[in-house]
Amino acid sequence: MDAVDAGLAAVVLFAENTPDPATAARFARALHDRREDLLLAIDEEGGDVTRLQARTGSSVPSAWALGEIDDPELTRRLGRALGDLLAACDLDLDLAPVLDVSTDPANPVIGTRAFGAEPDLVAAHARAFATGLIDAGIGTCAKHFPGHGATSVDSHTALPRIDLTAAELARDHLAPWRIAPWLDAVMTAHVLVPALGAGPASISPWSRPLLEEAVGGVFRGLVITDALNMAAVAADPGPEEAAVRALEAGADLLCLGSPRGGDAEGMLRRAHDAIRSAREASRLDAEELRRRAASTRERIRSLRTRRRFVPAPPLEAALDRLDRLGAEAAARAVRSRHGHARLDLGPVTVMDLRHGAHRAASSRPPQLVTALRERGIRADVPDWPARLLDPILPADPALPALPADPALAVPGQVLALTRLPRADAEEARALAALLAARPATIVVHTGVPAAAPDHRLLVLAHGGGLPLMRAAVDLLLRGAEEGRIAPSVTPTAP
């Protein structure tokens, strides 16, 4: 709180701060009571990226699902419903919408967070979503400039390199950024684009002129960096030097990143000290910094004024409307590629083959399991990691041993969750082993359609969130009903 009292411009809330919407609302109000002009931001895209609903999963389907439906009015309504929820929680700025064009099916970090693989589709739905947020009084931040959709590397773990020509980037990835003048902020990406200049866009001087060119004039909104503790820049040049370079490159606000696994207060102090040292060494001009700080505070005041002038609905009413709209959209988005997939209504085993799923399984089961149990279907997750399905991979002695015969080791019908089976070798081998043992497995694919496996029993869910998983289960149950399969529902275990 000392930093807030000293004049900190903004705070970004992460899942650690928002265990549920009611708690988030109390926390936000306490911060605003502490300092009325403090900007409160949150990374709330919907789909697989949610902070307010991190425990239960977002009520909003993925951006890709909305692009599949291609109903901009529905997208606007969902943006408004999400904005109403943020307003009910006393938040000011949403780090959304995503303007990335997801052209690489192997992309491990964007995927279904994008509205699609075509720039015009992305621009139309991003603007519709942002319009809904703005109508609710919420600020908007487009991300990740100049585009993070053409890489198979996650900037959380390494520095992505985009080897496109300047013309290719302009045609396929910069086009959606023409809507940026209608938004409040832009987030820069930790991506290396050699055709445009040296260094990552977020901390390099070529990115701000490129943004001005992309919007066709002067961009008057805020420029915010992606988190400076992400490996793409934390490894080199380091978060403190990255903070200085980001200011040199024209950033207005520095996102220091989630406090998970780190010392948030220490990050802030080290970044502050690095900036002060750079100013004392004349790398940063003190008068220019004061001018930019004053301009940034004026824009923040404008955002806070907008928020106060739009009445916020009651929290429970906002959640209810978001749930209903999300379910409507999910039902329209989910589809079976070949129309053959159906549940037999007996016990189900869910195999989550997505990379890292075995590490997350201990915290909570996949949303597909929740959706099945809600429908009265007994659904279980094996207590051994999906990666051990593949006999080619060495067994990890620290993990439970794989049963001798995977085909006989799990009961009932098998549903497999996939995301990147064409690009992730571990996921691909696990899926191949499972389908060899259980060819009647239904694959529920949560990634982009171009990354889906070629399998007869395939459901394209366009994300792994709860509304999409509910819609996938409903689709499979309709298939069972249409196929006149005799019901044999096993009650859900308590």
Short mmCIF file of C-alpha atoms in Angstrom, two decimals, residues 120 234 290 460:
data_model
loop_
_atom_site.label_atom_id
_atom_site.label_comp_id
_atom_site.label_asym_id
_atom_site.label_seq_id
_atom_site.Cartn_x
_atom_site.Cartn_y
_atom_site.Cartn_z
CA ASP A 120 -10.83 -8.69 -41.12
CA ALA A 234 13.45 -11.35 -18.06
CA ARG A 290 7.46 14.36 -16.09
CA LEU A 460 -14.41 -29.09 -32.03
#
